[in-house]
PDB file of C-alpha atoms in Angstrom:
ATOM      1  CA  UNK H1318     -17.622  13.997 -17.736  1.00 32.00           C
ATOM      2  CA  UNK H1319     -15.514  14.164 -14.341  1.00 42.00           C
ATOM      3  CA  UNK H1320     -16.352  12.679 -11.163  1.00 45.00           C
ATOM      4  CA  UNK H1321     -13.512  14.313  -9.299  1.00 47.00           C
ATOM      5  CA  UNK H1322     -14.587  16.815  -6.929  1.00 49.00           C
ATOM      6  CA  UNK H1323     -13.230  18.244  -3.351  1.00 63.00           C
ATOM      7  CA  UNK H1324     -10.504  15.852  -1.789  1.00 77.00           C
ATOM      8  CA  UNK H1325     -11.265  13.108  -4.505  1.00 85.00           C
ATOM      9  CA  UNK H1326     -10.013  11.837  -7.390  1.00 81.00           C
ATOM     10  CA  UNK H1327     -11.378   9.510  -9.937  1.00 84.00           C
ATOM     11  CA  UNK H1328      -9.038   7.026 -10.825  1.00 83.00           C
ATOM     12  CA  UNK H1329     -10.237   8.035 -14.595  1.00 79.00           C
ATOM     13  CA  UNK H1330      -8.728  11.062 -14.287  1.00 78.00           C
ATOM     14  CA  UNK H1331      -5.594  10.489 -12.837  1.00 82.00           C
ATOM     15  CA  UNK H1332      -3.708   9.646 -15.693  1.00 80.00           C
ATOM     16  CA  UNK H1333      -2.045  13.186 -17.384  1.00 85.00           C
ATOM     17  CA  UNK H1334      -2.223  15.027 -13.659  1.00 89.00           C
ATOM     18  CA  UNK H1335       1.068  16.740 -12.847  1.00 92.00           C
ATOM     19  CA  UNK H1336       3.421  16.059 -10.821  1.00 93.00           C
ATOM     20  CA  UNK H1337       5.893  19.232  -9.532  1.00 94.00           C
ATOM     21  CA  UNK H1338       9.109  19.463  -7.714  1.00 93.00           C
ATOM     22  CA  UNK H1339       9.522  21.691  -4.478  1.00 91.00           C
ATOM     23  CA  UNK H1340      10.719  24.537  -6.894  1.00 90.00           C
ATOM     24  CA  UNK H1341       8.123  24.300  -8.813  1.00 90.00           C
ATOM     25  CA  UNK H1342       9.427  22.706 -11.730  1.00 90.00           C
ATOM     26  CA  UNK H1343       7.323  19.843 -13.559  1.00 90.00           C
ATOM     27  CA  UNK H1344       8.514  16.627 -13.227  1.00 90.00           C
ATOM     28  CA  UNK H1345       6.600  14.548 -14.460  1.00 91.00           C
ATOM     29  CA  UNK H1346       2.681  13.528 -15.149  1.00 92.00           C
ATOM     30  CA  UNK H1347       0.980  10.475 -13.580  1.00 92.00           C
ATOM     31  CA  UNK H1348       0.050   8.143 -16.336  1.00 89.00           C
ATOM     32  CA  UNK H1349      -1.465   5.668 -13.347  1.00 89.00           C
ATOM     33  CA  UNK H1350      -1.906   4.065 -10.001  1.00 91.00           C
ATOM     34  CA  UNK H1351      -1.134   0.356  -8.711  1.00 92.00           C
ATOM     35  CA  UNK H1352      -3.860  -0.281  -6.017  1.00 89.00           C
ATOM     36  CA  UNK H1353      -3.375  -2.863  -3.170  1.00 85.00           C
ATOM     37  CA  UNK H1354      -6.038  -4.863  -3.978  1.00 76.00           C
ATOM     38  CA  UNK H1355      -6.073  -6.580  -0.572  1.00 71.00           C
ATOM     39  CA  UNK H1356      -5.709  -3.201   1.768  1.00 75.00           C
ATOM     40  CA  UNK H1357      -7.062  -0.805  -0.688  1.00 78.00           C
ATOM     41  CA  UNK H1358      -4.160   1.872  -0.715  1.00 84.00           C
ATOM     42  CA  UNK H1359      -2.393   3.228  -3.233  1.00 90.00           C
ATOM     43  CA  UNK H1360       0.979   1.638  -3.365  1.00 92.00           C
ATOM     44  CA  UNK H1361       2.582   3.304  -6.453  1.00 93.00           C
ATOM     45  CA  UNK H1362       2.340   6.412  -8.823  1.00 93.00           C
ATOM     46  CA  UNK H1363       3.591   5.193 -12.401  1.00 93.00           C
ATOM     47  CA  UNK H1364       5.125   8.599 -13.707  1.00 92.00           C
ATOM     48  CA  UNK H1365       6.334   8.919 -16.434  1.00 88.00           C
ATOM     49  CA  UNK H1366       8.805  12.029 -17.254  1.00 82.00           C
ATOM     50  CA  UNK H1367      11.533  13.045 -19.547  1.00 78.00           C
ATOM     51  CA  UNK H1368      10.808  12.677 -23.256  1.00 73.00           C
ATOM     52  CA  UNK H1369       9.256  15.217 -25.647  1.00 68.00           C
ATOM     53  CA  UNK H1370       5.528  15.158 -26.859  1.00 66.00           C
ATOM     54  CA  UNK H1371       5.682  11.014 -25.515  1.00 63.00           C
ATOM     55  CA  UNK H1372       8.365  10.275 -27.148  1.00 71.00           C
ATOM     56  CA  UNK H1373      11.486   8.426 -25.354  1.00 77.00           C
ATOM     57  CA  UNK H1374       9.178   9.390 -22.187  1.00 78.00           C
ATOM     58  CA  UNK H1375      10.248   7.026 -19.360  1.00 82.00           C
ATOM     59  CA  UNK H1376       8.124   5.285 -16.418  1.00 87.00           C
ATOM     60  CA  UNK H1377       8.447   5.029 -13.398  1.00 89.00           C
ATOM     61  CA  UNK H1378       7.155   3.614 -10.247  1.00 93.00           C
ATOM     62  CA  UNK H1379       7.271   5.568  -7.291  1.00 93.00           C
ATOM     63  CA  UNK H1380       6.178   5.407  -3.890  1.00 94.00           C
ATOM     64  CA  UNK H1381       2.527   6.901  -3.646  1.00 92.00           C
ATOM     65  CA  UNK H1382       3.594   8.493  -0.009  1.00 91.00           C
ATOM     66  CA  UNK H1383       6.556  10.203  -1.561  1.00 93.00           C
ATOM     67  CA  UNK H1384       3.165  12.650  -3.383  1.00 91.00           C
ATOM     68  CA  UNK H1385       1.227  15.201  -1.870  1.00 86.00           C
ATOM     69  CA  UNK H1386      -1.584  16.554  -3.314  1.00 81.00           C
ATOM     70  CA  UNK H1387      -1.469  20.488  -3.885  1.00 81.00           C
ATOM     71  CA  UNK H1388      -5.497  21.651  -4.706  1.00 74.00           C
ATOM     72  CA  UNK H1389      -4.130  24.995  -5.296  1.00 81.00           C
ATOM     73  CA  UNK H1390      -1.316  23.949  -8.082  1.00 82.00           C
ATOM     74  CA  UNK H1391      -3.917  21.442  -9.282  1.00 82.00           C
ATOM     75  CA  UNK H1392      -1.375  18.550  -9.195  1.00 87.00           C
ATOM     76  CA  UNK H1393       0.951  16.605  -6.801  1.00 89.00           C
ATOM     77  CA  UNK H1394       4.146  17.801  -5.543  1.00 92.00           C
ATOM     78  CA  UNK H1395       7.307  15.807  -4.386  1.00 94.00           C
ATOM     79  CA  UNK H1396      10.719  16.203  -2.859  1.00 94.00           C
ATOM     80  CA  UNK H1397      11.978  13.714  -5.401  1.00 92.00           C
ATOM     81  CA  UNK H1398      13.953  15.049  -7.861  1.00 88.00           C
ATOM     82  CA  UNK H1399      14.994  14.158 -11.144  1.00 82.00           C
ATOM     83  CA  UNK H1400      18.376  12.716 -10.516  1.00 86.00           C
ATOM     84  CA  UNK H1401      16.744  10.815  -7.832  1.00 90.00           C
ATOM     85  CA  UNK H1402      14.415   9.056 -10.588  1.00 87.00           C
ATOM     86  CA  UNK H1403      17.355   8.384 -12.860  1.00 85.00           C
ATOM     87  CA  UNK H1404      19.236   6.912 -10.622  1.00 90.00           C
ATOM     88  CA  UNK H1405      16.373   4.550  -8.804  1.00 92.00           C
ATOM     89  CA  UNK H1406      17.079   0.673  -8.824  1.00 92.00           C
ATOM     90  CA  UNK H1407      16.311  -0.128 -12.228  1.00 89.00           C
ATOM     91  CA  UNK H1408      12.963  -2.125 -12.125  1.00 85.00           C
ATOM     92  CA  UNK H1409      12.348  -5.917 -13.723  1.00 80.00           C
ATOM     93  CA  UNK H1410      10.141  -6.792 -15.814  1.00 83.00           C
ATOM     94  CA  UNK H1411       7.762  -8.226 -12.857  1.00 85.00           C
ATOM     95  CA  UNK H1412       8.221  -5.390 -10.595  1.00 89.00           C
ATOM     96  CA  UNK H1413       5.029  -4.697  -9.070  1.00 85.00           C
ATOM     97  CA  UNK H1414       5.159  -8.853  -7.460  1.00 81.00           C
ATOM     98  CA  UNK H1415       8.975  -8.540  -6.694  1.00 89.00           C
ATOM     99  CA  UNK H1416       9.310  -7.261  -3.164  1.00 91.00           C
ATOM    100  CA  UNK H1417      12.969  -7.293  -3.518  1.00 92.00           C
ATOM    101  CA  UNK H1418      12.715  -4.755  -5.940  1.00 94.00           C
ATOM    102  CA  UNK H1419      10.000  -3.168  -3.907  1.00 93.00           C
ATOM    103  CA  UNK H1420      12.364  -3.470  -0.625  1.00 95.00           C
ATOM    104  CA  UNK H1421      15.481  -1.379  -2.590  1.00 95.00           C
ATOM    105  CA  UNK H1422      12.905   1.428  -4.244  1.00 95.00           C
ATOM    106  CA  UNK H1423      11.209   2.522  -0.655  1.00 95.00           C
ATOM    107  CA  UNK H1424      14.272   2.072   0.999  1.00 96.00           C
ATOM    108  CA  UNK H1425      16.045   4.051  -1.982  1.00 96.00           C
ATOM    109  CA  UNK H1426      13.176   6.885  -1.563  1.00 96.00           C
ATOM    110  CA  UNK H1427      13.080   6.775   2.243  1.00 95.00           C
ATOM    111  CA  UNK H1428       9.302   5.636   2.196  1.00 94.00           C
ATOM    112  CA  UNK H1429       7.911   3.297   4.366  1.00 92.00           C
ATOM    113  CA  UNK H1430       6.667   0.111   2.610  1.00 91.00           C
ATOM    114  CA  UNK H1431       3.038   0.539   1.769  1.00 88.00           C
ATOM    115  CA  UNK H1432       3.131  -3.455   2.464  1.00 86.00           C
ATOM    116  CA  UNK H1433       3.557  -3.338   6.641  1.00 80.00           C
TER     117      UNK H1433
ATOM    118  CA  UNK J 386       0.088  -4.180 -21.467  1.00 32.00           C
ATOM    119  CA  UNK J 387      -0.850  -4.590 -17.950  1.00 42.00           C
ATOM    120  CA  UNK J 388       1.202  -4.182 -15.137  1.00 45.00           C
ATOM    121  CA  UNK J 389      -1.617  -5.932 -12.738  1.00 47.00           C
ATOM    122  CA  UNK J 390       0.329  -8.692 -11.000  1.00 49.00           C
ATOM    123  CA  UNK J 391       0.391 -10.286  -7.574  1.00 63.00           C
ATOM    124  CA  UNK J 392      -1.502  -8.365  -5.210  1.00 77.00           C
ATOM    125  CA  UNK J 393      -1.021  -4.799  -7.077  1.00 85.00           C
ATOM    126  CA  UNK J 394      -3.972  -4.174  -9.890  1.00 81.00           C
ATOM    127  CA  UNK J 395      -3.444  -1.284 -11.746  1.00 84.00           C
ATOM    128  CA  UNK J 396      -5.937   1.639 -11.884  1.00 83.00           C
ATOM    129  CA  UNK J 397      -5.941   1.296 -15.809  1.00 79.00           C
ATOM    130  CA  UNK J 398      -7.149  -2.095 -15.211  1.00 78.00           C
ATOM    131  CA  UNK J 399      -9.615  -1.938 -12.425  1.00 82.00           C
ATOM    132  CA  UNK J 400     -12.459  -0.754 -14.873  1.00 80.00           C
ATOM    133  CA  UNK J 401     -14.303  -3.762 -16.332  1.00 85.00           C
ATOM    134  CA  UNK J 402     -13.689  -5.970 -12.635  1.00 89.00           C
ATOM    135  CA  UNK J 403     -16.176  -8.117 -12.019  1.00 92.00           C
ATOM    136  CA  UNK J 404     -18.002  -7.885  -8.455  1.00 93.00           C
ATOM    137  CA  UNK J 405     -19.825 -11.117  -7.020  1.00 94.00           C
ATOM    138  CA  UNK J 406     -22.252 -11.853  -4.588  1.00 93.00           C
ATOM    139  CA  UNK J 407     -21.287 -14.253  -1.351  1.00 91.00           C
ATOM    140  CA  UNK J 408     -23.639 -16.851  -3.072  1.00 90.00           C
ATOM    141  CA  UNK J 409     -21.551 -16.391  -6.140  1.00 90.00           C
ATOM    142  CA  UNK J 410     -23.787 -14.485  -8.629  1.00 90.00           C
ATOM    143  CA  UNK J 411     -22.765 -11.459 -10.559  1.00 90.00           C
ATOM    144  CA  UNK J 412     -23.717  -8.130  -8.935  1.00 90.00           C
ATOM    145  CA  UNK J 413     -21.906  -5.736 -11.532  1.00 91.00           C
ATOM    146  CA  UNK J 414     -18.496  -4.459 -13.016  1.00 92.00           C
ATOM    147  CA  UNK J 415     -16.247  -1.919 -11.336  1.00 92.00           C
ATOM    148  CA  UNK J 416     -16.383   1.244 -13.657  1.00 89.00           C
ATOM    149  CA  UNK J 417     -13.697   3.449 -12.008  1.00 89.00           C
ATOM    150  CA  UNK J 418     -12.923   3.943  -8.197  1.00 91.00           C
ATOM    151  CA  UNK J 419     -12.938   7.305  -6.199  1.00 92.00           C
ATOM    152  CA  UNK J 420      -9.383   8.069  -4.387  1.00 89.00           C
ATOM    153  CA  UNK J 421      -9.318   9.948  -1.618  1.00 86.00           C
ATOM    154  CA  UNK J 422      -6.073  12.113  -2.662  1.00 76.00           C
ATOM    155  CA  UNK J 423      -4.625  13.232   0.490  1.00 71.00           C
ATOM    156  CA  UNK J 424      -4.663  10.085   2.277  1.00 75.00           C
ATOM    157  CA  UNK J 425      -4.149   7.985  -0.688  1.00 78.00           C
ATOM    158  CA  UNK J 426      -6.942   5.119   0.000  1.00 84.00           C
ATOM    159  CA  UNK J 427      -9.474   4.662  -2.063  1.00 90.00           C
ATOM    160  CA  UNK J 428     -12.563   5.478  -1.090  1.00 92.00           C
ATOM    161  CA  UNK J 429     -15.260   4.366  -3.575  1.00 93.00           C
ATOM    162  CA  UNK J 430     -15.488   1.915  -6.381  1.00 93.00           C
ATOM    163  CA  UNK J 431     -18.552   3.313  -8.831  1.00 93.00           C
ATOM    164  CA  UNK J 432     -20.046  -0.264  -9.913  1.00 92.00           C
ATOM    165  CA  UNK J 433     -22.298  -0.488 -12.995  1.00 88.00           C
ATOM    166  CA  UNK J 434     -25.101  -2.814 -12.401  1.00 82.00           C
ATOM    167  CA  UNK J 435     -28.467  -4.131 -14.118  1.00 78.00           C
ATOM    168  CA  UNK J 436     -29.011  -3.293 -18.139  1.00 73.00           C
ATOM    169  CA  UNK J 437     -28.178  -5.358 -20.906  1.00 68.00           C
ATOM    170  CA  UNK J 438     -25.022  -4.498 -22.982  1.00 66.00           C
ATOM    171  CA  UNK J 439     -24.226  -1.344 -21.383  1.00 63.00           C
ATOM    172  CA  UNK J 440     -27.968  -0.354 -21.851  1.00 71.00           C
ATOM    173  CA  UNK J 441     -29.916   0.978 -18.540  1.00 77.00           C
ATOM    174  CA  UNK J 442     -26.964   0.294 -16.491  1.00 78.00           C
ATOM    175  CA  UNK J 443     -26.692   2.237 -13.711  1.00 82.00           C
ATOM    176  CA  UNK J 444     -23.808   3.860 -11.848  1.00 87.00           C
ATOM    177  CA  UNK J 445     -23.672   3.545  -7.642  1.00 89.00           C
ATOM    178  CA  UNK J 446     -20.569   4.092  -5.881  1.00 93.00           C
ATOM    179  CA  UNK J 447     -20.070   1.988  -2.874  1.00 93.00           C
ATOM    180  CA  UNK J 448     -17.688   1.860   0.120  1.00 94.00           C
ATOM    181  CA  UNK J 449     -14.327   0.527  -1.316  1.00 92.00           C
ATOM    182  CA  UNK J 450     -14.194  -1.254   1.950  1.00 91.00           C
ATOM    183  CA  UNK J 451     -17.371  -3.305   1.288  1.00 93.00           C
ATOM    184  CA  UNK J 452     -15.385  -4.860  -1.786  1.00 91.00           C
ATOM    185  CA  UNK J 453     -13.340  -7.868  -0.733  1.00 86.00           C
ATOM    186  CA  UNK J 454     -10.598  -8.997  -3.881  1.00 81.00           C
ATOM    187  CA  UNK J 455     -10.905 -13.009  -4.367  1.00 81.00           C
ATOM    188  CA  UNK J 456      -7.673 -13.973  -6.141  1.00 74.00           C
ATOM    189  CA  UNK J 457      -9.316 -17.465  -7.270  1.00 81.00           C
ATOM    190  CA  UNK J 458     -12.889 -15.633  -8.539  1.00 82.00           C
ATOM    191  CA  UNK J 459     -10.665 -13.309 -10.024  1.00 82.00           C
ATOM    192  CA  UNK J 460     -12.776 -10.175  -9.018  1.00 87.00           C
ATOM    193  CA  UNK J 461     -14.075  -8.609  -6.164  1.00 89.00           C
ATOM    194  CA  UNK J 462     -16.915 -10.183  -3.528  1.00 92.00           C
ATOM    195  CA  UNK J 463     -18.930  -8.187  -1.764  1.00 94.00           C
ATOM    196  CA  UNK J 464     -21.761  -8.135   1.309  1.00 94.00           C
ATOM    197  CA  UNK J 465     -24.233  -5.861  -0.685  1.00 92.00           C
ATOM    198  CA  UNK J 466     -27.159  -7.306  -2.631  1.00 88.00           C
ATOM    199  CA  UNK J 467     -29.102  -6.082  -5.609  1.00 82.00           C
ATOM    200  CA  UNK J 468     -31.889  -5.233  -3.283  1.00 86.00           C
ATOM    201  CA  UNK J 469     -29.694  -3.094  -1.060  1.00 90.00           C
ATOM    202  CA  UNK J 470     -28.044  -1.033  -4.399  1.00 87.00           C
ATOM    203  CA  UNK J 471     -31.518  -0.719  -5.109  1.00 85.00           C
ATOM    204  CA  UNK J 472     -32.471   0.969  -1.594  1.00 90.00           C
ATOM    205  CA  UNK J 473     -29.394   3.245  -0.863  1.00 92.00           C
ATOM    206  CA  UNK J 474     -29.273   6.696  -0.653  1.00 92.00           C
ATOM    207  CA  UNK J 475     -30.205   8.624  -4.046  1.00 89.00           C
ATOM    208  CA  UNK J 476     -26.842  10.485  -4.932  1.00 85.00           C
ATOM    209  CA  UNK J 477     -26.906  14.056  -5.403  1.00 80.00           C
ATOM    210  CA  UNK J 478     -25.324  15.073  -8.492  1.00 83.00           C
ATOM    211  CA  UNK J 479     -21.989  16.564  -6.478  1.00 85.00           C
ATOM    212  CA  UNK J 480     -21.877  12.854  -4.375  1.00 89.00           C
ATOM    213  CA  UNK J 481     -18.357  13.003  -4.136  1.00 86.00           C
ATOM    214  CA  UNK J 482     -18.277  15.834  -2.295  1.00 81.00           C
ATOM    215  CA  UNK J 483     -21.155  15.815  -0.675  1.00 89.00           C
ATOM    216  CA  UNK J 484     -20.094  14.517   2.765  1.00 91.00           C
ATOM    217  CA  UNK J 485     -23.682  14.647   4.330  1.00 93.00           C
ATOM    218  CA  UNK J 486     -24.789  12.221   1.315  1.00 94.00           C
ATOM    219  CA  UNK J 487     -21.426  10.395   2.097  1.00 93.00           C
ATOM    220  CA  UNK J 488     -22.352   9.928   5.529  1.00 95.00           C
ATOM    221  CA  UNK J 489     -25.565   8.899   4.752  1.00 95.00           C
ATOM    222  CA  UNK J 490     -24.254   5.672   2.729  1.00 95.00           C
ATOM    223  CA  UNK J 491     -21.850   4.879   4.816  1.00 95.00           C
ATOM    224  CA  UNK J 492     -23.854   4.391   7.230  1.00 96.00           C
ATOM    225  CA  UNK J 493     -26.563   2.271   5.293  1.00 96.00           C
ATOM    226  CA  UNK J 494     -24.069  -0.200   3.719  1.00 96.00           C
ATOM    227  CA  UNK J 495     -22.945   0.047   7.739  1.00 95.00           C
ATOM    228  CA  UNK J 496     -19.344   0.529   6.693  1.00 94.00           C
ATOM    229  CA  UNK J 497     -16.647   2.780   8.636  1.00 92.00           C
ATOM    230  CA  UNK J 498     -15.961   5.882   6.998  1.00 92.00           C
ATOM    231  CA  UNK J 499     -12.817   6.445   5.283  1.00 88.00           C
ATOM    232  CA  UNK J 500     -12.607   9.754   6.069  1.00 86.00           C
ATOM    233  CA  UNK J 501     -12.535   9.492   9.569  1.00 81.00           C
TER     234      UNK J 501
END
């Protein structure tokens, strides 16, 4: 059973949705959110792309602003590419309470902190 | 493996949350939340309440915004009573995208929509 309808999403049935580039291309699937608990946004999409069937797949945390949801393609669409998510500051092991590392990624994507 | 940390919780983890009352007693668990995809904020939290072991528990969602996270609880607080969840507005079975039933609850748990 699926509660998404219309404009939104269960957070269920997030993980697996696509995400596409601007030509089209797959890039990755979500496999799921990081919520500010405090304001209630969505702060991050953890992606994860490359890989085969799961395997050697990587994750990766990116900016929830940098995806736009496309109801007609039936998944999200970015202007980040590939090469972009390869060569992101590599993240540490505490990454989602390490606003340094936070700091470098939006300022690497060009998306305003989710944090101001 | 969770990636909840600091004030980030991750959507994989969200399910199972407890939600307390302001006089500290146990209203229900957070079963999934509702995002709203184009703005990114999350709209609902769908809270499982009453039963025993999973048994007769019901499903309500309620206004994201009426959920307040209490780092030392450990789980979310929250305004609404048993008596209220009780009261509100019968959901049709297409809620989530019924914005007439949506307006409806907002405006009995006397929260601002998130739509607007």
């Amino acid at each position: 059973m699926t509660d998404t309808t219309g404009t939104l999403v269960s957070s269920a049935d997030v993980n697996g949705t696509a995400v596409y580039g601007r030509d089209g291309s797959n890039v990755g699937t979500i496999d799921h959110l990081m919520i500010d608990k405090v304001s209630g946004n969505v702060a991050y999409a953890v992606m994860g792309f490359g890989g085969f069937l799961g395997l050697g797949e990587e994750h990766m945390p990116i900016p929830w602003d940098a995806l736009t949801y496309d109801v007609s393609a039936g998944g999200f669409v970015t202007d980040i590419t590939e090469a972009q998510l390869t060569g992101a500051p590599a993240r540490s092991e505490n990454w989602a309470g390490d606003r340094e590392w936070e700091t470098r990624t939006f300022e690497y994507y060009g998306i305003a902190p989710y944090w101001i």
